mmCIF file of C-alpha atoms in Angstrom:
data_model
loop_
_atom_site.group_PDB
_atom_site.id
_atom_site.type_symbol
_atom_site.label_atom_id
_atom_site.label_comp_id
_atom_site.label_asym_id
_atom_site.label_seq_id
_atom_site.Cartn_x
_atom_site.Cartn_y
_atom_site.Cartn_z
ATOM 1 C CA UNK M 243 -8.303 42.552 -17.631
ATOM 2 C CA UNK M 244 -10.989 39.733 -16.414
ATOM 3 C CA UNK M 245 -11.801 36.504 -18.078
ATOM 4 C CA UNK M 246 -14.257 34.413 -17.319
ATOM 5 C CA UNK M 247 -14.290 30.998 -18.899
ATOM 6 C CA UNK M 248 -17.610 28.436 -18.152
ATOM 7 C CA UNK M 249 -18.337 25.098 -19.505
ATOM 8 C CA UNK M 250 -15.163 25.392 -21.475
ATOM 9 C CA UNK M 251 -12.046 22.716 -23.245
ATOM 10 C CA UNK M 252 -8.976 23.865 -23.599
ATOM 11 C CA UNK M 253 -7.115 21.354 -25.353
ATOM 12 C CA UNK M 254 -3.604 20.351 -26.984
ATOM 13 C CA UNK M 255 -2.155 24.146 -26.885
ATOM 14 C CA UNK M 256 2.089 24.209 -27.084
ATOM 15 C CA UNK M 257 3.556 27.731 -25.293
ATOM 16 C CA UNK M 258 6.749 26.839 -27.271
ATOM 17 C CA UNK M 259 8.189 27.669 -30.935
ATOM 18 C CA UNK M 260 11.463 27.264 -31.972
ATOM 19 C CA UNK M 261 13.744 29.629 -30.514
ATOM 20 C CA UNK M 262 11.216 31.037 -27.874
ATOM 21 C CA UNK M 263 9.581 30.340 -25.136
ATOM 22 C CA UNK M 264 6.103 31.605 -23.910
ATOM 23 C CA UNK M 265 4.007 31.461 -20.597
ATOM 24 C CA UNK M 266 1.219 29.338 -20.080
ATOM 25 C CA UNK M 267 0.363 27.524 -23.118
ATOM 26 C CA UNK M 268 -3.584 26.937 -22.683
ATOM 27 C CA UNK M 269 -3.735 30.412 -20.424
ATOM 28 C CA UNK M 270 -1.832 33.599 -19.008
ATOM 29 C CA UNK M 271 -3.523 35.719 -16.518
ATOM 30 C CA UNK M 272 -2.207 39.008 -15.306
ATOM 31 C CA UNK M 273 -5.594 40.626 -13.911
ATOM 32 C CA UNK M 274 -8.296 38.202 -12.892
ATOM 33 C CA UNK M 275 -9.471 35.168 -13.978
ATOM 34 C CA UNK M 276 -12.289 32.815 -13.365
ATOM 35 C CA UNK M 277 -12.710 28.963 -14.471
ATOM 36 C CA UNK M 278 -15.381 27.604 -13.692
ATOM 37 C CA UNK M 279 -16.342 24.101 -14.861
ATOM 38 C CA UNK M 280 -13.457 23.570 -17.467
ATOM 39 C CA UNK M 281 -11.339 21.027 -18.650
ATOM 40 C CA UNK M 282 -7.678 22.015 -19.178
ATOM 41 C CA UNK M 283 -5.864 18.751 -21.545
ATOM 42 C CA UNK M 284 -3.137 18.512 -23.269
ATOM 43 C CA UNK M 285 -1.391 21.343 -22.827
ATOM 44 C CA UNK M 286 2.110 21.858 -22.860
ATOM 45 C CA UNK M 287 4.725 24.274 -21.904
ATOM 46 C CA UNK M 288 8.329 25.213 -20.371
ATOM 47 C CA UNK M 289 8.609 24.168 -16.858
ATOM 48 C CA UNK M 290 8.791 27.308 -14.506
ATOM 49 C CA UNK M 291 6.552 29.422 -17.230
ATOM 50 C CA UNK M 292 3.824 26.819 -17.024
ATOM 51 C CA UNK M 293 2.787 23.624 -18.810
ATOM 52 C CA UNK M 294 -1.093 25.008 -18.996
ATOM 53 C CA UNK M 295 -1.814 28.165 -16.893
ATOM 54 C CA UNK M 296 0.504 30.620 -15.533
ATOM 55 C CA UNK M 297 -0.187 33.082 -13.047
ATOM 56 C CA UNK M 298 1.678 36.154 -14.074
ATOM 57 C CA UNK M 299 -0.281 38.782 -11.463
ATOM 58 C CA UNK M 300 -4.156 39.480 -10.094
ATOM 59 C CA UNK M 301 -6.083 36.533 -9.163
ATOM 60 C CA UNK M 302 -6.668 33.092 -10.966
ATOM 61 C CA UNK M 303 -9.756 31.396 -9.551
ATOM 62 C CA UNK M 304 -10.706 27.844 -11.023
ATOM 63 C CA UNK M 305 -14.040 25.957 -9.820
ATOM 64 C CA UNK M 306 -15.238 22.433 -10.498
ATOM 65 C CA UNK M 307 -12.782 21.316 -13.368
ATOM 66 C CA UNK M 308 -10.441 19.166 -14.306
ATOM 67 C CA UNK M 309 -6.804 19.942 -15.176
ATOM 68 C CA UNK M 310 -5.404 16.985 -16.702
ATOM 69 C CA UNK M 311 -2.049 15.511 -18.062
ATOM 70 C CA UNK M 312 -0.693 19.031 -19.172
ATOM 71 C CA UNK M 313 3.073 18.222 -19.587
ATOM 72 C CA UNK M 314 5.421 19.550 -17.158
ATOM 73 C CA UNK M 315 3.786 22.201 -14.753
ATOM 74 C CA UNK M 316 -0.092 22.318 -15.200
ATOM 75 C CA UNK M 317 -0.389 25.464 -12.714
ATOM 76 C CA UNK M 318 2.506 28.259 -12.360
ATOM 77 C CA UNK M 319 1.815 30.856 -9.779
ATOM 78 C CA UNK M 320 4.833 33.174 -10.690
ATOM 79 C CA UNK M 321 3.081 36.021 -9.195
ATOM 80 C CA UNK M 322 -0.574 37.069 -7.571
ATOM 81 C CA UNK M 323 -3.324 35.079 -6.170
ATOM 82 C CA UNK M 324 -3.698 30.782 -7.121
ATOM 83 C CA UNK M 325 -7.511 29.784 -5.938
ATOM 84 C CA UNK M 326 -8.873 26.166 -6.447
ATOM 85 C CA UNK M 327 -11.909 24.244 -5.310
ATOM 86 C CA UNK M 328 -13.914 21.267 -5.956
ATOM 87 C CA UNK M 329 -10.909 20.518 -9.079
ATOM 88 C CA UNK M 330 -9.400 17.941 -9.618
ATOM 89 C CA UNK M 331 -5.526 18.306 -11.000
ATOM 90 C CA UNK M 332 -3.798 14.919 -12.073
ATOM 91 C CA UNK M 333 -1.546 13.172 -14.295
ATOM 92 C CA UNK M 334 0.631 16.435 -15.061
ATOM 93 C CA UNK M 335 4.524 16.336 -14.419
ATOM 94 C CA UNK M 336 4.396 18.558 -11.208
ATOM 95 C CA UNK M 337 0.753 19.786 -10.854
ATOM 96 C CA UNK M 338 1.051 23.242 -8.980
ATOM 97 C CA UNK M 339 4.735 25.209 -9.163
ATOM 98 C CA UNK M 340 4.390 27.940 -6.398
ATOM 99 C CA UNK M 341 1.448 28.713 -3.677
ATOM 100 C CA UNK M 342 -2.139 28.110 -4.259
ATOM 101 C CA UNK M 343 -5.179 28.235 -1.933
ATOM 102 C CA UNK M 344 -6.436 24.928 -2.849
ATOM 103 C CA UNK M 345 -9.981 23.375 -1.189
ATOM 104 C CA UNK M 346 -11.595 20.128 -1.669
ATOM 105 C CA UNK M 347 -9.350 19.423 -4.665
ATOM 106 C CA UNK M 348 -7.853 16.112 -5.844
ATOM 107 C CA UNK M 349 -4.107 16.132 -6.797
ATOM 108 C CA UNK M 350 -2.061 13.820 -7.650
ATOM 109 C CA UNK M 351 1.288 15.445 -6.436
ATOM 110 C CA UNK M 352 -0.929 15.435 -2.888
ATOM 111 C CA UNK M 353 -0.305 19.201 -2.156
ATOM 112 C CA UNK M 354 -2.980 19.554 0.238
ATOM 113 C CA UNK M 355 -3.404 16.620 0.934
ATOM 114 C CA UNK M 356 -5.425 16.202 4.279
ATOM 115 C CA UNK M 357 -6.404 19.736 4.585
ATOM 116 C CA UNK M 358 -9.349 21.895 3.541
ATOM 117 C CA UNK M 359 -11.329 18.560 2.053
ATOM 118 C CA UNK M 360 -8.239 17.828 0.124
ATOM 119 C CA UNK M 361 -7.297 14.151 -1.688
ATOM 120 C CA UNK M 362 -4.811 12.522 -3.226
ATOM 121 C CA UNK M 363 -5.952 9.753 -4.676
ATOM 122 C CA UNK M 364 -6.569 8.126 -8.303
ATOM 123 C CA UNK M 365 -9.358 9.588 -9.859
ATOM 124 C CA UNK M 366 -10.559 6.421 -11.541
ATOM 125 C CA UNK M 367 -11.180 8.811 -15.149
ATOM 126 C CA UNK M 368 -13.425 6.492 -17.287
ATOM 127 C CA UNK M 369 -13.680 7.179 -21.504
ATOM 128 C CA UNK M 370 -11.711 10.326 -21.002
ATOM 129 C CA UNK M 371 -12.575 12.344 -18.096
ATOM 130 C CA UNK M 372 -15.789 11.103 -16.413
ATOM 131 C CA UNK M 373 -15.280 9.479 -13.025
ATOM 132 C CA UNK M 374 -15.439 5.380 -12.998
ATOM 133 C CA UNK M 375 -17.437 3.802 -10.687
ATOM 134 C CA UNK M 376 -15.870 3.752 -7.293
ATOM 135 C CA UNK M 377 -13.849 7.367 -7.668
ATOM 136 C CA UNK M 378 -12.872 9.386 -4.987
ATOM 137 C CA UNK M 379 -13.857 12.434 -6.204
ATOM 138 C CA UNK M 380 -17.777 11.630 -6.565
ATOM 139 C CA UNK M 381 -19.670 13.676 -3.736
ATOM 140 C CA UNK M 382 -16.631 14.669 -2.322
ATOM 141 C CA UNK M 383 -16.667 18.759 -3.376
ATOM 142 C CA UNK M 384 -18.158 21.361 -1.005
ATOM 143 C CA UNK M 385 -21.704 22.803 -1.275
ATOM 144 C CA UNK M 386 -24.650 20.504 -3.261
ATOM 145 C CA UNK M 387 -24.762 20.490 -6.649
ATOM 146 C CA UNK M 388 -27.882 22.918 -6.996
ATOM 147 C CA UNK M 389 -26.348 25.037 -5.375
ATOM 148 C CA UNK M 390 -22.967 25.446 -7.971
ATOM 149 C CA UNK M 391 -25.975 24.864 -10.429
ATOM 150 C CA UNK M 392 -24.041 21.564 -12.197
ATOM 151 C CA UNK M 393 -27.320 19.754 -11.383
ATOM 152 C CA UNK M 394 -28.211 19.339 -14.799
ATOM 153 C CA UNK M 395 -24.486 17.954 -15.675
ATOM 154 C CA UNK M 396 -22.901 14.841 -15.315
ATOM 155 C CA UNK M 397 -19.586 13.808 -14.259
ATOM 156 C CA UNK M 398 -20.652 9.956 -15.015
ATOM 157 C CA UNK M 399 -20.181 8.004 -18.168
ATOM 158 C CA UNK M 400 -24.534 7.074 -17.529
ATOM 159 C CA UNK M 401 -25.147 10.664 -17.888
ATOM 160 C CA UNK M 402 -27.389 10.700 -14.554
ATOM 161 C CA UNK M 403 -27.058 14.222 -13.514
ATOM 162 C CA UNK M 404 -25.283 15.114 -10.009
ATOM 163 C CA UNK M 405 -27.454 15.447 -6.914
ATOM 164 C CA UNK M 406 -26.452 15.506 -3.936
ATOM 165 C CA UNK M 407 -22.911 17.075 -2.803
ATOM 166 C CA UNK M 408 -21.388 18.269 -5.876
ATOM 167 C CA UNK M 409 -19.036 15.667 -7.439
ATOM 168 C CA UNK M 410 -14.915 17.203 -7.768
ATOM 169 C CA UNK M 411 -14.197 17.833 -11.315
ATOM 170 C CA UNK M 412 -15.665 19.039 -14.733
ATOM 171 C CA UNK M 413 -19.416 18.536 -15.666
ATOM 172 C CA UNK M 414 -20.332 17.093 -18.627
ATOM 173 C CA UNK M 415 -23.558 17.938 -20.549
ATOM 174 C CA UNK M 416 -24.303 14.360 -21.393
ATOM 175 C CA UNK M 417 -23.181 10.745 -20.840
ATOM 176 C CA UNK M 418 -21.629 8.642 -22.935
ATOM 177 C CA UNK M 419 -22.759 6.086 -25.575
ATOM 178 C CA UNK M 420 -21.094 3.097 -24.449
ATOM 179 C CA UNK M 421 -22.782 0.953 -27.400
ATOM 180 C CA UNK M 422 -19.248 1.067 -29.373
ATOM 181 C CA UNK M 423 -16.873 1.608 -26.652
ATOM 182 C CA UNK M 424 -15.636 -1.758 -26.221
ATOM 183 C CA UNK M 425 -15.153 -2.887 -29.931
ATOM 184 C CA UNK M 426 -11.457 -3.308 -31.113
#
């Protein structure tokens, strides 16, 4: 089968019930799958059956997104093909459990690190996922934003739109309204 997933949250999902355990607990791919500006939270799942995605066979392709704090493993590549680029994969117990093709990505467990435009460095997230002032990951993917059309997105809390070379990460549609933000 093929999935292809755009502009899309997957959030909070649990791959576990009592007495069983399951694989991938935001997403399982056995054919191919594509995500392409996503934002996989929250997710959580045994270790070796992965925390958020597992790779059971085919190809698993993710673009411009942000896989975040997803429990134990965020990416399990148990068989077929892992692809990343321009994503940025942090705060997740071990980030990718197997092999991955990974390109201008920023991950915390610094596989990568150093090669193909890859980082390993805090991603300075600001009111949930947008990138703070300062971030690493801000012009720092591979082709301009045009041309991945997220030129009408934002990965800032302002809401200006990305321009330029594309910014690692998932693309908001809007900024934020800060007026309340600060108020405890």
């Amino acid at each position: 089968g093929r999935l292809r997933a755009i502009d899309t949250d997957f959030a909070n999902n649990a791959s576990t019930s009592p007495g069983k355990v399951g694989y991938g607990a935001a997403l399982y791919n056995a054919g191919h799958m594509e995500l392409r500006n996503c934002l996989v939270r929250g997710n959580s799942g045994a270790y070796n059956n992965g925390g958020a995605i597992y790779a059971g066979g085919g190809s698993l392709w993710v673009s411009g997104s942000t896989l975040a704090y997803n429990g134990v493993a965020c990416i399990v590549q148990g068989a077929g093909s892992v692809t990343a680029t321009n994503t940025i994969i942090w705060g997740n117990v071990d980030d990718i459990w197997g092999t991955a093709f990974l390109a201008w990505c920023n991950v915390e467990n610094g596989d990568s690190n150093g090669v193909n435009g890859c980082i390993s460095a805090d991603p300075l997230f600001a009111h949930g996922f947008y990138l703070g002032a300062g971030s690493p990951c801000i012009d720092a993917g591979t082709n301009s934003a045009g041309d991945l059309s997220l030129d009408t997105r934002t990965t800032h809390t302002s809401g200006s739109n990305d321009s330029g070379r594309v910014d690692m990460g998932y693309h908001y549609t809007n900024g934020v309204d800060l007026t309340y933000a600060f108020i405890y």
